[in-house]
PDB file of C-alpha atoms and ligand atoms in Angstrom:
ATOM      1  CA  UNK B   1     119.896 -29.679 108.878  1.00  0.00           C
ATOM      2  CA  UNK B   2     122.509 -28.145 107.129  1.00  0.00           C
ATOM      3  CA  UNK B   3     123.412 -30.407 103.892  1.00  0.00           C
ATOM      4  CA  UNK B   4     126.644 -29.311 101.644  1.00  0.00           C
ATOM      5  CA  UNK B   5     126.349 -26.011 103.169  1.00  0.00           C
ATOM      6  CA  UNK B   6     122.897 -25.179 102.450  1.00  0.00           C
ATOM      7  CA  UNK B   7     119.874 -25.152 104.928  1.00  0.00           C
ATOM      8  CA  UNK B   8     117.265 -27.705 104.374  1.00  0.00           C
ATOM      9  CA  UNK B   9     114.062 -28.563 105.767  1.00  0.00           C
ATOM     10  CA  UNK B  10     112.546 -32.205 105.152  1.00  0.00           C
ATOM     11  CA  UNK B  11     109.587 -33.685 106.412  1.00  0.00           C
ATOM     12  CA  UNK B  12     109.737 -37.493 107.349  1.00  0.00           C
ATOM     13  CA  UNK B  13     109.287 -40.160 109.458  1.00  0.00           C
ATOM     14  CA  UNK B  14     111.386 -39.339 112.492  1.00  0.00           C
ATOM     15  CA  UNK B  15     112.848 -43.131 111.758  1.00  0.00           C
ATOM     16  CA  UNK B  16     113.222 -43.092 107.945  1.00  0.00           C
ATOM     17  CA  UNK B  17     117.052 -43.712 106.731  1.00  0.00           C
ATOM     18  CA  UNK B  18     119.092 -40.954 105.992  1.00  0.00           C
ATOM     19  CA  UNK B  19     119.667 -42.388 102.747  1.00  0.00           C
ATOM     20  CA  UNK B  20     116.140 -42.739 101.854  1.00  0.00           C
ATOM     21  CA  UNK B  21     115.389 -38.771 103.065  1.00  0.00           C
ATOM     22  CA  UNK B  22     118.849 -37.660 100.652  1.00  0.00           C
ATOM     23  CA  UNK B  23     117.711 -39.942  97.926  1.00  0.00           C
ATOM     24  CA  UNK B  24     114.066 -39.393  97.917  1.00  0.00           C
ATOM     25  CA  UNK B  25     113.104 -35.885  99.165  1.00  0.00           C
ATOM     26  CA  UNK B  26     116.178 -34.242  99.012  1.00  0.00           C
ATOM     27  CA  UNK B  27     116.769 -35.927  95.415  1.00  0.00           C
ATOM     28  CA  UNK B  28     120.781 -36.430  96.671  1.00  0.00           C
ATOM     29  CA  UNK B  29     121.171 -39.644  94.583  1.00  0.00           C
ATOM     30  CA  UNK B  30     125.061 -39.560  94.703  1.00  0.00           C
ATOM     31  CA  UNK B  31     124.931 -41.258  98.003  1.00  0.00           C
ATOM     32  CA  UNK B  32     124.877 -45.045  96.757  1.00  0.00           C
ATOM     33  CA  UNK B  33     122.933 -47.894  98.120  1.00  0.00           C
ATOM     34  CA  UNK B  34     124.619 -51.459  98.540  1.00  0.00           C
ATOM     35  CA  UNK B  35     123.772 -53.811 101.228  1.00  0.00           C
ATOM     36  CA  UNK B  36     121.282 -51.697 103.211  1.00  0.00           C
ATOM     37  CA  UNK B  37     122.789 -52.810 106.541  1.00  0.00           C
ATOM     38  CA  UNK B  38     125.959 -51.270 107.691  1.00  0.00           C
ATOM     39  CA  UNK B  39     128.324 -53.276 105.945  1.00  0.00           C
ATOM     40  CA  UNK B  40     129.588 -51.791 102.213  1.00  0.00           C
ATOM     41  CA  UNK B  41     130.007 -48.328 103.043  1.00  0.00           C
ATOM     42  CA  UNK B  42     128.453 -47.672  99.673  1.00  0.00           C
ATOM     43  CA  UNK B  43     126.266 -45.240 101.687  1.00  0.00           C
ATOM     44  CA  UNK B  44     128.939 -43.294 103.659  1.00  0.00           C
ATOM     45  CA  UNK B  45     128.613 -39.462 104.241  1.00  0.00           C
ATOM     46  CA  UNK B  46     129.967 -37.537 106.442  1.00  0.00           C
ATOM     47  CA  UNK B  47     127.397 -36.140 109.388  1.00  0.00           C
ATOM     48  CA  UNK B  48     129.086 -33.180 111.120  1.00  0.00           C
ATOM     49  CA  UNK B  49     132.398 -34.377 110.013  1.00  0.00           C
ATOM     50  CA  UNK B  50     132.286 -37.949 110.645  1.00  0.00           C
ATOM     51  CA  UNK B  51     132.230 -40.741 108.130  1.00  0.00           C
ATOM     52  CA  UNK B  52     128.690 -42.655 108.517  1.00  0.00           C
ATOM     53  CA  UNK B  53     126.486 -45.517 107.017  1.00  0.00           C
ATOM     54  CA  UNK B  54     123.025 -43.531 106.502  1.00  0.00           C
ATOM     55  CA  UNK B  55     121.769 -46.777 106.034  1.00  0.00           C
ATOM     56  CA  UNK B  56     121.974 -46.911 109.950  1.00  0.00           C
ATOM     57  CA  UNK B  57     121.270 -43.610 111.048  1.00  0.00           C
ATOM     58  CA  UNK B  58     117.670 -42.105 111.326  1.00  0.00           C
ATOM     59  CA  UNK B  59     117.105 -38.781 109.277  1.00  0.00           C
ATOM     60  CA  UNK B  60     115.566 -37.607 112.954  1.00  0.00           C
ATOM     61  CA  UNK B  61     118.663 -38.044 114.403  1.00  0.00           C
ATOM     62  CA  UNK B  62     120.637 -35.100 111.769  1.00  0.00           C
ATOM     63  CA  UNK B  63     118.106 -32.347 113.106  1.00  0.00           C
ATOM     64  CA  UNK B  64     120.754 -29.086 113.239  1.00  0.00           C
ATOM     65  CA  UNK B  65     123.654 -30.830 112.247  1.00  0.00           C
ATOM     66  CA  UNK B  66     125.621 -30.330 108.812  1.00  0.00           C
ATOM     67  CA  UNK B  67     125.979 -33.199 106.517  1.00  0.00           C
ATOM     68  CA  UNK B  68     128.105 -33.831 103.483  1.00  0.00           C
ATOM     69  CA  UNK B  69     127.820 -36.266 100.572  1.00  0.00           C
ATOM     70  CA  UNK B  70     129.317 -37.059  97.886  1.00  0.00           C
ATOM     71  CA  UNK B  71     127.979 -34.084  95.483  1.00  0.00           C
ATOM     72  CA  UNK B  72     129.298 -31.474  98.074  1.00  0.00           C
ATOM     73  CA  UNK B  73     132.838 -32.673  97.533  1.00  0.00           C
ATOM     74  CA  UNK B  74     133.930 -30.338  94.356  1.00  0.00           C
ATOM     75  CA  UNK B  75     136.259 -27.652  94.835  1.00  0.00           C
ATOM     76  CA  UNK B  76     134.880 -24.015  95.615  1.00  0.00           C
ATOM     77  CA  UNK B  77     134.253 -23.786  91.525  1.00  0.00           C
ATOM     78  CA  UNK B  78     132.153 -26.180  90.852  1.00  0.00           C
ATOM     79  CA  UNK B  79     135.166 -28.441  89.578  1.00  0.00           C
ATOM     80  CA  UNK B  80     135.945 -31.639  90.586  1.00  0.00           C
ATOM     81  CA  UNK B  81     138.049 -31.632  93.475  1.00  0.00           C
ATOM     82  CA  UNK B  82     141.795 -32.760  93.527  1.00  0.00           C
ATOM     83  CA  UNK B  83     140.571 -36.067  95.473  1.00  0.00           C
ATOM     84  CA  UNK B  84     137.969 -36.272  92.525  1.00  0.00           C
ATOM     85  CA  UNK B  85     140.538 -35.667  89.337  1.00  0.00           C
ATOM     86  CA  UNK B  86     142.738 -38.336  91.030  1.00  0.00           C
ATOM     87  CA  UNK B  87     139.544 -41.249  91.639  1.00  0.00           C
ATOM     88  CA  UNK B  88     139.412 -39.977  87.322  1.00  0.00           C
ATOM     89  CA  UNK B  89     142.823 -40.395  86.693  1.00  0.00           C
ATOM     90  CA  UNK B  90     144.298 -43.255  88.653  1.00  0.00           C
ATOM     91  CA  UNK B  91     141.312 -45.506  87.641  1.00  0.00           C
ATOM     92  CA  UNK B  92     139.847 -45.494  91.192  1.00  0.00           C
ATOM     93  CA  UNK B  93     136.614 -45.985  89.735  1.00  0.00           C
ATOM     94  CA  UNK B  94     135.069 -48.709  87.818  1.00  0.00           C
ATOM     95  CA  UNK B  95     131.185 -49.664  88.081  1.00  0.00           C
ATOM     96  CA  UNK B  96     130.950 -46.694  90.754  1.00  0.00           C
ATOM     97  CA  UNK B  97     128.752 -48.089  92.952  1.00  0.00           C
ATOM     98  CA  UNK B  98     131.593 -47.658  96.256  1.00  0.00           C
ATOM     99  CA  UNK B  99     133.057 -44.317  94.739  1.00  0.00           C
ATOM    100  CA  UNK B 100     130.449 -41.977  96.428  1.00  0.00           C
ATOM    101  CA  UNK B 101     131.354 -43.718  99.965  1.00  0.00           C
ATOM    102  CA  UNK B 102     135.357 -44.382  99.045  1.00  0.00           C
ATOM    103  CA  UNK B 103     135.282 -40.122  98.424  1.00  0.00           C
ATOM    104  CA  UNK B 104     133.768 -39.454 100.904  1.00  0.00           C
ATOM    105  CA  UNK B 105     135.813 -41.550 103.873  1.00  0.00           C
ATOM    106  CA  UNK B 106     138.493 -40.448 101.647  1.00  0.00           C
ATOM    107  CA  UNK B 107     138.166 -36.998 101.937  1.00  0.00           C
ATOM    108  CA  UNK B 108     136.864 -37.675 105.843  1.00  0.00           C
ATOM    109  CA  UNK B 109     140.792 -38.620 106.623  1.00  0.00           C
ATOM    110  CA  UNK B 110     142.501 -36.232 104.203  1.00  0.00           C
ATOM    111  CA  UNK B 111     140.664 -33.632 106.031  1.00  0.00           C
ATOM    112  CA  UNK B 112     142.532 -35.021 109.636  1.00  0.00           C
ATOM    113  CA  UNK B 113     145.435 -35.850 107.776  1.00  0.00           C
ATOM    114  CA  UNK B 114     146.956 -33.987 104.856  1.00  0.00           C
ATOM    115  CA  UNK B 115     150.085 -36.527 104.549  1.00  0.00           C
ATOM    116  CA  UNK B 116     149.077 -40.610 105.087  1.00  0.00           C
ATOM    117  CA  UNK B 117     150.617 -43.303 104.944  1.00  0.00           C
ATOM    118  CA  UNK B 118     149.437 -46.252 103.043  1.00  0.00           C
ATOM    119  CA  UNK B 119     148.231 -48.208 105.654  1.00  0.00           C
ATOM    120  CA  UNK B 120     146.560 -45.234 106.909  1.00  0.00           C
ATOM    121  CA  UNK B 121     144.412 -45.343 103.859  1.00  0.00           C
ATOM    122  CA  UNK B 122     143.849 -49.027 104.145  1.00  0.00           C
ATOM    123  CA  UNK B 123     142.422 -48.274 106.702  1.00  0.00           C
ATOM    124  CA  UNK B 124     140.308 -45.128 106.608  1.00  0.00           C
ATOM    125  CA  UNK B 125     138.360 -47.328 103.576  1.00  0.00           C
ATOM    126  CA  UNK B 126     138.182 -50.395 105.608  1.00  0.00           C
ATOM    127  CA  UNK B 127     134.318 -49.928 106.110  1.00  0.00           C
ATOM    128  CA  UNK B 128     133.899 -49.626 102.313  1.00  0.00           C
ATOM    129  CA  UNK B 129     133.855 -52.957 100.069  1.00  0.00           C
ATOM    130  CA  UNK B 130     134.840 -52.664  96.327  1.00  0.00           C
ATOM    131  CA  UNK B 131     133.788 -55.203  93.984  1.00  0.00           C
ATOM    132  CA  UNK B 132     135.911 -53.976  91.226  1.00  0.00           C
ATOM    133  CA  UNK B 133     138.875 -52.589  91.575  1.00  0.00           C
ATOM    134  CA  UNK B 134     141.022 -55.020  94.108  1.00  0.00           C
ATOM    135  CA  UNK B 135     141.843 -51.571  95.922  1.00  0.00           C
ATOM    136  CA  UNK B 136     144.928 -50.483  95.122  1.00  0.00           C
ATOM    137  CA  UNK B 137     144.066 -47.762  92.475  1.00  0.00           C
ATOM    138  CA  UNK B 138     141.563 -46.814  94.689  1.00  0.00           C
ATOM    139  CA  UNK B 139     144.497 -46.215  97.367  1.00  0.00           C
ATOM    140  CA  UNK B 140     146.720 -44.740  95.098  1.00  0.00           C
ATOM    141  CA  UNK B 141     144.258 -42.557  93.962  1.00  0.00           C
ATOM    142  CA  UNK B 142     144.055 -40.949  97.500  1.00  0.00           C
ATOM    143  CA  UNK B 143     148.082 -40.900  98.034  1.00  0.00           C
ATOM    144  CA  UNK B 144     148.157 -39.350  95.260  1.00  0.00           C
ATOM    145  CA  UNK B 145     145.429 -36.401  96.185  1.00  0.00           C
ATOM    146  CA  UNK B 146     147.041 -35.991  99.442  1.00  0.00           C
ATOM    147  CA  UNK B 147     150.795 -36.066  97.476  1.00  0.00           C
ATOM    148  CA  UNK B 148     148.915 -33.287  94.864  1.00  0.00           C
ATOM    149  CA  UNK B 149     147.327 -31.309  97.993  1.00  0.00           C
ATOM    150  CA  UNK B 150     150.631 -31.272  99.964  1.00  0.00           C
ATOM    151  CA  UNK B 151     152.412 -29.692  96.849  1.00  0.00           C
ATOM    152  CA  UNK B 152     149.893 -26.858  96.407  1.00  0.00           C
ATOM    153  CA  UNK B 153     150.256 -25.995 100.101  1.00  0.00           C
ATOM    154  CA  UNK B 154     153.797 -25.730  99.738  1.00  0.00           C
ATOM    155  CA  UNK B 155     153.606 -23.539  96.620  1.00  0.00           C
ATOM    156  CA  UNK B 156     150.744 -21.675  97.258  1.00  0.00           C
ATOM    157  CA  UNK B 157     148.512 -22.917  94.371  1.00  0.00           C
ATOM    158  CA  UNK B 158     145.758 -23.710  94.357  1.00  0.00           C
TER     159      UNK B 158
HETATM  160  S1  LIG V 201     124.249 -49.488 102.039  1.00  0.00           S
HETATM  161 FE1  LIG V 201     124.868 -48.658 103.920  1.00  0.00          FE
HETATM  162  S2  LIG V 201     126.612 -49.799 104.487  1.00  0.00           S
HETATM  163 FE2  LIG V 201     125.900 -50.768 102.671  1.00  0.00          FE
HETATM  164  S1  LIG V 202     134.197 -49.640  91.372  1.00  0.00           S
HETATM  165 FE1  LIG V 202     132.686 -51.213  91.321  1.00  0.00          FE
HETATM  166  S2  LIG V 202     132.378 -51.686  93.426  1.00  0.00           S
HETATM  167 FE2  LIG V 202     134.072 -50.327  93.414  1.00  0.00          FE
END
């Protein structure tokens, strides 16, 4: 499978969690574990573009497909991305334990949609359950990357 753009090999059960085979073997320990049954989101990445629990999904299943999680999400220089800086600034992070699967369905629907709407947000995180935060700074921490993303476009920055 391809993971963050590179191509790695991993042996394991053909049934062992994808979060066990990034965690473990693949020593990916951004991805986050919560409940452990399809219900936090704390796990989410995104298997050939689409958000996922990989508490749910079977590393056998991801054989030749391309994976992202949470540690490919920095911009092309290493940086933290725009969607990153924002979680940083706008206090969308607190304890932590979501932010791995919050960026990543984050980035998931900023990807298919430069421009949301609130509610749009709402409910692109649906699957993922913050303790902390009560939300909102987590949402406006994503209007705002999409508000700072739109404005580069338009300028040509970068
Ligand atoms: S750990 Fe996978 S959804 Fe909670
Ligand atoms: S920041 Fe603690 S669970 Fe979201």
């Amino acid at each position: 499978m391809t993971v963050n753009g590179v191509a790695r090999e991993v042996e394991a059960p053909p049934l062992a969690r994808l979060l066990d085979v990034l965690r473990g073997p693949m020593g990916l320990t951004g991805t986050k574990e919560g409940c452990g049954e399809g219900e936090c989101g704390a796990c989410t990445v995104l298997l050939d573009g689409v958000p996922v629990n990989s508490c749910l999904v079977a590393a056998g299943q991801c054989e030749g497909q391309a994976l992202t999680t949470v540690e490919g999400l920095h911009d092309p220089s290493g940086a933290l991305s725009t969607l990153q800086r924002c979680f940083v600034e706008d206090g969308g992070a607190q304890c932590g334990i979501c932010t791995p699967g919050m960026l990543v369905a984050a980035e998931a629907l900023l990807r298919a949609n430069r421009n949301p709407t609130e509610d749009q947000v709402r409910d692109a995180i649906a699957g993922n359950i913050c303790r902390c935060t009560g939300y909102q700074r987590i949402v406006d921490a994503i209007l705002h990357a999409a508000k700072v993303a739109t404005q580069h476009s338009s300028t040509g920055a970068t």
